């Protein structure tokens, strides 16, 4: 008897355990069926399956049902009911439900009013369970002071948690935040850490930024060899930006031995891809280097490629090469064409050059009025060559009505910028009392400054007026010249145009 009764309860217990396991397995199967139905867009079946489990207390099903009512998929959208089911799941610890409740509070959905302070509490519940969206949202809230007291340190901590095991894009973005110091305290060391994590996952942008940090010694010890190795990896993958960077490193000997041939090689790789900065650097290297790397023809070729991409500097340089016959056959019409392209876009140097061509009839019929027009455009932008040349036109009455005062005004503007021709012209006007009061001391001052830059007419003019000056006047003029140099900080530049004559 005793043996019989001890076996019977054990049999019932085993049967109960089997029933429980069967029920759990069946519940898991039903939940998977509900989730599969939802993912496939069979919302009516999903609603049915989720509801059967939800009313029995299954948190995952309660969350699923909340999503259906939240989005209005398979049932009419009802934010109040969505919140109800989210809350049932959240109270059982479902992190996604907790995150969803936080979102609804912050967005003012299914609640009486928007309340990010309550939202932050729910985000925190989800975040401490490792919910990445909640961690990221909480980080943003701390960075902005939205629903919580602004705390960049707390924001940084949650950002770290959110991307610790994240993808390369998220890690790179966190590196950017630390590098810029916008939503978290600026910290180059921390930025380098996250760039490295992203770089190890293959992020090109992270590798590039990490290389720059090694180049500048930001967040890591300055290590140009490490920077070079990172740049080489990117360059060998075909990155034009890094090919150009390596070219510049070799051209300047920055972290590597100075080597024009290596610079040319890297520049060309980038330039062949149409990378404008590389085309300009390649052209400049060909134009300015001596020996094996110097090649005016190649310089013109690459300036042309850059000019055809609309680069103003390249258009100007190409115009100058055609006007001087460097690297190409001299061709004023071609020079005029390239100068005009840059001048029409407002480049003052090109406008000044175009004025010279109209003044001298180079590549176009001589036209002093058009020359003065282009000089004025450049002069009003502060170009000293154009200011001096416009002064010449007013002095001679070419293309404009002769006006010594206007000539003196433009000469002065250029002279104050150190233009030797303008200084000489202004000095001569003082010596003759043209457009300005007759004043040998002022005349000597400006002629003296121009003479120091090698202006021949100024040297002759200074010798001539010294014969009519006292020693005291000469000493006074020399003192004024020294004062001008000290106060202006401008070095007088050698003359590039004739004195009160042709441009």
Short mmCIF file of C-alpha atoms in Angstrom, two decimals, residues 39-467:
data_model
loop_
_atom_site.label_atom_id
_atom_site.label_comp_id
_atom_site.label_asym_id
_atom_site.label_seq_id
_atom_site.Cartn_x
_atom_site.Cartn_y
_atom_site.Cartn_z
CA UNK A 39 7.03 40.18 -40.49
CA UNK A 40 5.31 38.79 -43.58
CA UNK A 41 2.56 41.38 -43.36
CA UNK A 42 -0.15 38.91 -42.35
CA UNK A 43 -1.34 41.28 -39.63
CA UNK A 44 -4.72 39.68 -39.00
CA UNK A 45 -3.08 36.36 -38.07
CA UNK A 46 -0.41 38.20 -36.05
CA UNK A 47 -3.07 40.03 -34.06
CA UNK A 48 -4.87 36.78 -33.32
CA UNK A 49 -1.74 34.93 -32.20
CA UNK A 50 -0.33 37.83 -30.20
CA UNK A 51 -3.64 38.37 -28.42
CA UNK A 52 -3.96 34.71 -27.38
CA UNK A 53 -0.55 34.88 -25.74
CA UNK A 54 -0.82 38.45 -24.45
CA UNK A 55 -3.93 37.79 -22.36
CA UNK A 56 -2.05 34.91 -20.76
CA UNK A 57 0.67 37.32 -19.68
CA UNK A 58 3.35 36.76 -22.34
CA UNK A 59 5.45 39.97 -22.30
CA UNK A 60 6.81 39.56 -25.84
CA UNK A 61 3.29 39.10 -27.20
CA UNK A 62 2.07 42.09 -25.21
CA UNK A 63 4.83 44.17 -26.79
CA UNK A 64 3.91 42.83 -30.22
CA UNK A 65 0.27 43.72 -29.70
CA UNK A 66 1.32 47.18 -28.54
CA UNK A 67 3.25 47.65 -31.80
CA UNK A 68 0.23 46.66 -33.86
CA UNK A 69 -1.99 49.26 -32.20
CA UNK A 70 0.81 51.82 -32.24
CA UNK A 71 1.36 51.53 -35.98
CA UNK A 72 -2.22 50.68 -36.95
CA UNK A 73 -1.21 47.47 -38.70
CA UNK A 74 -3.84 44.72 -38.49
CA UNK A 75 -6.01 46.85 -36.21
CA UNK A 76 -7.10 50.49 -36.19
CA UNK A 77 -4.39 52.70 -34.75
CA UNK A 78 -5.13 53.36 -31.11
CA UNK A 79 -2.31 54.94 -29.15
CA UNK A 80 -4.11 54.57 -25.84
CA UNK A 81 -4.47 50.78 -26.28
CA UNK A 82 -0.88 50.60 -27.58
CA UNK A 83 0.29 52.26 -24.39
CA UNK A 84 -1.78 49.83 -22.33
CA UNK A 85 -0.13 46.75 -23.85
CA UNK A 86 3.34 48.33 -23.83
CA UNK A 87 2.93 49.02 -20.13
CA UNK A 88 1.89 45.41 -19.34
CA UNK A 89 5.03 44.18 -21.13
CA UNK A 90 7.24 46.90 -19.64
CA UNK A 91 6.17 46.07 -16.10
CA UNK A 92 7.43 42.54 -16.72
CA UNK A 93 10.81 43.99 -17.73
CA UNK A 94 10.49 43.94 -21.53
CA UNK A 95 13.13 46.47 -22.62
CA UNK A 96 11.65 47.20 -26.05
CA UNK A 97 8.31 47.97 -24.45
CA UNK A 98 10.02 50.26 -21.95
CA UNK A 99 11.78 52.04 -24.81
CA UNK A 100 8.49 52.38 -26.71
CA UNK A 101 6.74 53.90 -23.69
CA UNK A 102 9.60 56.40 -23.32
CA UNK A 103 9.23 57.33 -26.98
CA UNK A 104 5.48 57.84 -26.67
CA UNK A 105 5.89 60.07 -23.63
CA UNK A 106 8.54 62.18 -25.35
CA UNK A 107 6.45 62.43 -28.52
CA UNK A 108 3.21 63.06 -26.67
CA UNK A 109 1.49 59.95 -28.07
CA UNK A 110 -1.12 58.03 -26.08
CA UNK A 111 -0.62 60.32 -23.11
CA UNK A 112 -2.44 63.41 -21.92
CA UNK A 113 0.56 65.56 -22.70
CA UNK A 114 4.13 65.36 -23.82
CA UNK A 115 6.38 64.52 -20.89
CA UNK A 116 10.02 63.78 -21.60
CA UNK A 117 10.86 63.60 -17.91
CA UNK A 118 8.69 60.49 -17.59
CA UNK A 119 10.03 59.30 -20.94
CA UNK A 120 13.58 59.53 -19.61
CA UNK A 121 12.66 57.25 -16.68
CA UNK A 122 11.43 54.56 -19.07
CA UNK A 123 14.45 54.97 -21.36
CA UNK A 124 16.65 54.46 -18.33
CA UNK A 125 14.86 51.21 -17.41
CA UNK A 126 15.48 49.90 -20.94
CA UNK A 127 19.01 51.29 -21.18
CA UNK A 128 20.28 49.54 -18.04
CA UNK A 129 19.14 46.28 -19.64
CA UNK A 130 21.42 47.00 -22.63
CA UNK A 131 18.78 48.28 -25.02
CA UNK A 132 20.89 50.18 -27.58
CA UNK A 133 18.15 52.49 -28.94
CA UNK A 134 17.30 53.53 -25.37
CA UNK A 135 20.97 54.12 -24.56
CA UNK A 136 21.40 56.28 -27.66
CA UNK A 137 18.20 58.21 -26.95
CA UNK A 138 19.20 58.78 -23.35
CA UNK A 139 22.61 60.01 -24.49
CA UNK A 140 21.00 62.57 -26.79
CA UNK A 141 18.67 63.69 -24.02
CA UNK A 142 21.57 64.30 -21.62
CA UNK A 143 23.50 66.16 -24.34
CA UNK A 144 20.56 68.51 -24.97
CA UNK A 145 19.10 68.68 -21.48
CA UNK A 146 15.83 67.28 -22.82
CA UNK A 147 13.78 65.77 -19.97
CA UNK A 148 16.88 65.52 -17.81
CA UNK A 149 19.45 67.95 -16.43
CA UNK A 150 22.03 68.55 -19.16
CA UNK A 151 25.11 66.51 -18.39
CA UNK A 152 27.67 65.96 -21.14
CA UNK A 153 29.61 63.45 -19.06
CA UNK A 154 26.47 61.36 -18.60
CA UNK A 155 25.73 61.75 -22.30
CA UNK A 156 29.20 60.49 -23.16
CA UNK A 157 28.79 57.46 -20.89
CA UNK A 158 25.53 56.44 -22.55
CA UNK A 159 26.95 57.02 -26.03
CA UNK A 160 29.82 54.69 -25.15
CA UNK A 161 27.43 51.99 -23.95
CA UNK A 162 25.30 52.35 -27.07
CA UNK A 163 28.14 51.81 -29.53
CA UNK A 164 30.52 49.60 -27.55
CA UNK A 165 29.55 46.59 -29.63
CA UNK A 166 28.01 48.58 -32.47
CA UNK A 167 28.86 48.84 -36.12
CA UNK A 168 31.61 50.93 -37.65
CA UNK A 169 29.29 53.78 -38.61
CA UNK A 170 28.07 54.24 -35.04
CA UNK A 171 31.60 54.11 -33.67
CA UNK A 172 32.82 56.61 -36.28
CA UNK A 173 29.95 58.94 -35.41
CA UNK A 174 30.87 58.77 -31.73
CA UNK A 175 34.47 59.58 -32.65
CA UNK A 176 33.14 62.62 -34.51
CA UNK A 177 31.19 63.75 -31.47
CA UNK A 178 34.27 63.62 -29.25
CA UNK A 179 36.42 65.31 -31.91
CA UNK A 180 33.97 68.20 -32.33
CA UNK A 181 32.88 68.46 -28.70
CA UNK A 182 29.28 69.28 -29.53
CA UNK A 183 27.10 66.79 -27.64
CA UNK A 184 29.91 65.51 -25.41
CA UNK A 185 33.04 67.12 -23.95
CA UNK A 186 35.72 67.52 -26.64
CA UNK A 187 38.22 64.72 -26.14
CA UNK A 188 40.66 63.89 -28.94
CA UNK A 189 41.96 60.86 -27.08
CA UNK A 190 38.46 59.43 -26.86
CA UNK A 191 37.83 60.37 -30.51
CA UNK A 192 40.94 58.46 -31.56
CA UNK A 193 39.80 55.43 -29.57
CA UNK A 194 36.47 55.24 -31.41
CA UNK A 195 37.99 56.04 -34.78
CA UNK A 196 40.35 53.13 -34.22
CA UNK A 197 37.47 50.77 -33.36
CA UNK A 198 35.64 51.83 -36.51
CA UNK A 199 38.83 51.66 -38.57
CA UNK A 200 39.41 48.08 -37.46
CA UNK A 201 35.98 47.28 -38.89
CA UNK A 202 37.01 48.76 -42.22
CA UNK A 203 35.59 52.29 -42.00
CA UNK A 204 37.44 54.39 -44.59
CA UNK A 205 36.38 57.66 -42.98
CA UNK A 206 37.62 56.48 -39.60
CA UNK A 207 40.96 55.41 -41.09
CA UNK A 208 41.27 58.82 -42.74
CA UNK A 209 40.49 60.73 -39.55
CA UNK A 210 42.80 58.54 -37.50
CA UNK A 211 45.60 59.24 -39.97
CA UNK A 212 44.96 62.96 -39.63
CA UNK A 213 45.10 62.66 -35.85
CA UNK A 214 48.49 60.93 -36.07
CA UNK A 215 49.64 63.68 -38.45
CA UNK A 216 48.58 66.42 -36.03
CA UNK A 217 49.26 64.63 -32.74
CA UNK A 218 45.64 64.95 -31.64
CA UNK A 219 44.57 62.33 -29.11
CA UNK A 220 47.61 60.22 -30.01
CA UNK A 221 51.35 60.92 -30.05
CA UNK A 222 52.33 62.64 -33.28
CA UNK A 223 53.55 59.87 -35.54
CA UNK A 224 53.96 60.75 -39.21
CA UNK A 225 55.10 57.24 -40.10
CA UNK A 226 51.91 55.79 -38.65
CA UNK A 227 49.94 58.46 -40.50
CA UNK A 228 51.74 57.58 -43.72
CA UNK A 229 51.00 53.87 -43.31
CA UNK A 230 47.30 54.60 -42.88
CA UNK A 231 47.30 56.97 -45.85
CA UNK A 232 49.09 54.36 -47.98
CA UNK A 233 46.46 51.73 -47.17
CA UNK A 234 43.71 54.08 -48.32
CA UNK A 235 45.69 55.33 -51.30
CA UNK A 236 46.37 51.80 -52.52
CA UNK A 237 42.63 51.18 -52.43
CA UNK A 238 42.27 54.05 -54.90
CA UNK A 239 41.35 56.92 -52.59
CA UNK A 240 42.27 60.10 -54.49
CA UNK A 241 42.22 62.22 -51.31
CA UNK A 242 44.89 60.06 -49.65
CA UNK A 243 46.93 59.83 -52.86
CA UNK A 244 46.94 63.62 -52.90
CA UNK A 245 47.87 63.76 -49.20
CA UNK A 246 50.82 61.44 -49.76
CA UNK A 247 51.92 63.54 -52.72
CA UNK A 248 51.94 66.60 -50.48
CA UNK A 249 53.87 64.76 -47.76
CA UNK A 250 56.61 63.82 -50.25
CA UNK A 251 56.60 67.25 -51.90
CA UNK A 252 57.18 68.97 -48.54
CA UNK A 253 59.20 66.22 -46.84
CA UNK A 254 56.59 66.06 -44.11
CA UNK A 255 57.27 62.84 -42.17
CA UNK A 256 58.97 61.28 -45.20
CA UNK A 257 62.12 62.17 -47.15
CA UNK A 258 61.46 65.03 -49.55
CA UNK A 259 61.07 63.42 -52.96
CA UNK A 260 59.61 65.23 -55.97
CA UNK A 261 59.42 62.04 -58.03
CA UNK A 262 57.40 60.24 -55.34
CA UNK A 263 55.23 63.34 -55.00
CA UNK A 264 54.62 63.35 -58.77
CA UNK A 265 53.71 59.67 -58.71
CA UNK A 266 51.07 60.06 -55.98
CA UNK A 267 49.75 63.33 -57.36
CA UNK A 268 49.32 61.74 -60.78
CA UNK A 269 47.33 58.82 -59.38
CA UNK A 270 44.87 61.25 -57.83
CA UNK A 271 44.95 63.66 -60.77
CA UNK A 272 44.14 60.83 -63.20
CA UNK A 273 40.93 60.35 -61.22
CA UNK A 274 40.03 64.01 -61.82
CA UNK A 275 40.90 65.10 -58.28
CA UNK A 276 41.24 68.86 -58.68
CA UNK A 277 43.68 69.65 -55.82
CA UNK A 278 46.03 66.97 -57.17
CA UNK A 279 45.81 68.37 -60.70
CA UNK A 280 46.75 71.81 -59.40
CA UNK A 281 49.63 70.49 -57.27
CA UNK A 282 50.89 68.33 -60.12
CA UNK A 283 50.83 71.30 -62.50
CA UNK A 284 52.61 73.48 -59.95
CA UNK A 285 55.29 70.85 -59.36
CA UNK A 286 55.94 70.55 -63.10
CA UNK A 287 55.95 74.33 -63.50
CA UNK A 288 58.23 75.22 -60.60
CA UNK A 289 60.59 72.26 -60.21
CA UNK A 290 64.04 72.15 -61.71
CA UNK A 291 65.65 69.18 -63.43
CA UNK A 292 63.83 65.93 -64.09
CA UNK A 293 60.51 67.01 -62.63
CA UNK A 294 60.37 70.39 -64.35
CA UNK A 295 58.23 70.31 -67.47
CA UNK A 296 56.33 73.37 -68.71
CA UNK A 297 54.35 71.35 -71.24
CA UNK A 298 53.10 68.96 -68.57
CA UNK A 299 52.35 71.90 -66.29
CA UNK A 300 50.17 73.48 -68.98
CA UNK A 301 48.46 70.13 -69.61
CA UNK A 302 47.41 69.73 -65.97
CA UNK A 303 46.47 73.37 -65.53
CA UNK A 304 44.20 72.90 -68.54
CA UNK A 305 42.50 69.87 -66.94
CA UNK A 306 41.94 71.85 -63.75
CA UNK A 307 40.84 74.93 -65.68
CA UNK A 308 38.28 72.87 -67.58
CA UNK A 309 36.83 71.90 -64.20
CA UNK A 310 36.33 75.60 -63.54
CA UNK A 311 39.26 76.27 -61.21
CA UNK A 312 39.89 80.04 -61.24
CA UNK A 313 43.56 79.80 -60.33
CA UNK A 314 44.17 77.29 -63.11
CA UNK A 315 42.38 79.48 -65.65
CA UNK A 316 44.50 82.44 -64.60
CA UNK A 317 47.77 80.48 -64.73
CA UNK A 318 46.92 78.97 -68.09
CA UNK A 319 46.14 82.43 -69.45
CA UNK A 320 49.51 83.64 -68.22
CA UNK A 321 51.33 80.67 -69.78
CA UNK A 322 49.75 81.42 -73.16
CA UNK A 323 50.51 85.12 -72.88
CA UNK A 324 54.18 84.41 -72.06
CA UNK A 325 54.64 81.30 -74.21
CA UNK A 326 55.69 79.07 -71.30
CA UNK A 327 55.00 75.37 -71.85
CA UNK A 328 52.83 76.29 -74.81
CA UNK A 329 53.24 78.37 -77.96
CA UNK A 330 52.55 82.04 -77.26
CA UNK A 331 48.94 82.67 -78.17
CA UNK A 332 47.31 85.91 -77.04
CA UNK A 333 43.86 84.86 -78.26
CA UNK A 334 44.03 81.71 -76.13
CA UNK A 335 45.37 83.72 -73.18
CA UNK A 336 42.52 86.19 -73.58
CA UNK A 337 40.00 83.35 -73.58
CA UNK A 338 41.24 81.88 -70.30
CA UNK A 339 41.63 85.27 -68.62
CA UNK A 340 38.06 86.13 -69.59
CA UNK A 341 36.68 82.92 -68.08
CA UNK A 342 38.23 83.81 -64.73
CA UNK A 343 37.52 87.53 -65.04
CA UNK A 344 33.84 86.96 -65.74
CA UNK A 345 33.65 85.08 -62.46
CA UNK A 346 35.09 88.01 -60.56
CA UNK A 347 38.78 87.11 -60.24
CA UNK A 348 40.62 90.41 -59.77
CA UNK A 349 43.98 89.20 -61.10
CA UNK A 350 42.34 87.94 -64.29
CA UNK A 351 40.43 91.22 -64.65
CA UNK A 352 43.70 93.15 -64.33
CA UNK A 353 45.39 90.88 -66.90
CA UNK A 354 42.46 91.29 -69.28
CA UNK A 355 42.80 95.06 -68.91
CA UNK A 356 46.47 94.84 -69.96
CA UNK A 357 45.56 92.84 -73.06
CA UNK A 358 42.93 95.39 -74.12
CA UNK A 359 45.35 98.24 -73.39
CA UNK A 360 48.12 96.66 -75.50
CA UNK A 361 45.93 95.10 -78.19
CA UNK A 362 47.09 91.57 -77.42
CA UNK A 363 44.72 88.94 -78.80
CA UNK A 364 42.09 91.62 -79.28
CA UNK A 365 41.77 95.02 -80.91
CA UNK A 366 43.28 97.73 -78.72
CA UNK A 367 40.55 99.39 -76.68
CA UNK A 368 41.51 101.77 -73.87
CA UNK A 369 37.92 102.16 -72.70
CA UNK A 370 37.54 98.40 -72.28
CA UNK A 371 40.96 98.27 -70.60
CA UNK A 372 39.89 100.93 -68.10
CA UNK A 373 36.64 99.06 -67.50
CA UNK A 374 38.48 95.86 -66.54
CA UNK A 375 41.07 97.74 -64.50
CA UNK A 376 38.28 99.38 -62.54
CA UNK A 377 36.62 96.03 -61.75
CA UNK A 378 39.90 94.70 -60.37
CA UNK A 379 40.92 97.97 -58.71
CA UNK A 380 37.67 98.14 -56.76
CA UNK A 381 38.55 94.71 -55.35
CA UNK A 382 41.88 96.11 -54.13
CA UNK A 383 44.18 94.74 -56.84
CA UNK A 384 47.24 97.07 -56.71
CA UNK A 385 48.38 96.40 -60.29
CA UNK A 386 44.94 97.35 -61.60
CA UNK A 387 44.83 100.41 -59.33
CA UNK A 388 48.14 101.63 -60.70
CA UNK A 389 47.16 100.91 -64.29
CA UNK A 390 43.83 102.68 -63.86
CA UNK A 391 45.81 105.62 -62.51
CA UNK A 392 47.92 105.55 -65.67
CA UNK A 393 44.75 105.69 -67.79
CA UNK A 394 43.47 108.73 -65.87
CA UNK A 395 46.89 110.39 -66.07
CA UNK A 396 47.07 109.94 -69.86
CA UNK A 397 43.34 110.31 -70.54
CA UNK A 398 43.17 106.94 -72.28
CA UNK A 399 39.69 105.38 -72.26
CA UNK A 400 38.65 107.89 -69.59
CA UNK A 401 38.67 111.65 -69.31
CA UNK A 402 42.08 112.88 -68.16
CA UNK A 403 41.94 113.59 -64.43
CA UNK A 404 45.12 114.04 -62.38
CA UNK A 405 43.25 113.93 -59.06
CA UNK A 406 41.66 110.61 -59.98
CA UNK A 407 45.03 109.33 -61.17
CA UNK A 408 46.66 110.34 -57.88
CA UNK A 409 43.88 108.67 -55.88
CA UNK A 410 44.40 105.32 -57.61
CA UNK A 411 48.20 105.63 -57.46
CA UNK A 412 47.93 106.20 -53.71
CA UNK A 413 45.75 103.12 -53.18
CA UNK A 414 48.31 100.95 -54.99
CA UNK A 415 51.29 102.72 -53.39
CA UNK A 416 49.95 102.04 -49.90
CA UNK A 417 50.02 98.33 -50.81
CA UNK A 418 53.68 98.51 -51.76
CA UNK A 419 53.35 98.73 -55.56
CA UNK A 420 56.65 100.31 -56.67
CA UNK A 421 55.31 101.65 -59.96
CA UNK A 422 52.46 103.42 -58.16
CA UNK A 423 54.85 104.81 -55.54
CA UNK A 424 57.05 106.18 -58.32
CA UNK A 425 54.06 107.63 -60.17
CA UNK A 426 52.70 109.26 -57.00
CA UNK A 427 56.13 110.68 -56.17
CA UNK A 428 56.45 112.21 -59.63
CA UNK A 429 53.00 113.79 -59.29
CA UNK A 430 54.06 115.42 -56.01
CA UNK A 431 57.22 116.68 -57.68
CA UNK A 432 55.15 118.36 -60.39
CA UNK A 433 52.09 119.29 -58.33
CA UNK A 434 49.78 117.26 -60.59
CA UNK A 435 46.54 116.18 -58.85
CA UNK A 436 48.22 116.77 -55.49
CA UNK A 437 49.93 119.81 -53.89
CA UNK A 438 53.51 120.46 -54.98
CA UNK A 439 55.55 118.85 -52.18
CA UNK A 440 59.16 117.75 -52.68
CA UNK A 441 59.30 116.05 -49.26
CA UNK A 442 56.32 113.81 -50.12
CA UNK A 443 57.72 113.32 -53.60
CA UNK A 444 61.09 112.18 -52.20
CA UNK A 445 59.36 109.88 -49.68
CA UNK A 446 57.49 107.94 -52.38
CA UNK A 447 60.36 107.97 -54.89
CA UNK A 448 62.71 106.75 -52.18
CA UNK A 449 60.41 103.83 -51.37
CA UNK A 450 60.11 102.90 -55.04
CA UNK A 451 63.87 103.21 -55.54
CA UNK A 452 64.45 100.68 -52.79
CA UNK A 453 62.55 98.15 -54.92
CA UNK A 454 64.74 98.90 -57.95
CA UNK A 455 62.35 101.23 -59.81
CA UNK A 456 64.62 102.98 -62.32
CA UNK A 457 62.40 105.98 -63.05
CA UNK A 458 62.06 106.58 -59.31
CA UNK A 459 65.85 106.56 -58.89
CA UNK A 460 66.24 109.14 -61.64
CA UNK A 461 63.36 111.25 -60.30
CA UNK A 462 64.79 111.19 -56.78
CA UNK A 463 68.21 112.37 -58.00
CA UNK A 464 66.61 115.20 -59.94
CA UNK A 465 64.51 116.59 -57.07
CA UNK A 466 67.32 116.26 -54.52
CA UNK A 467 69.10 119.05 -56.41
#
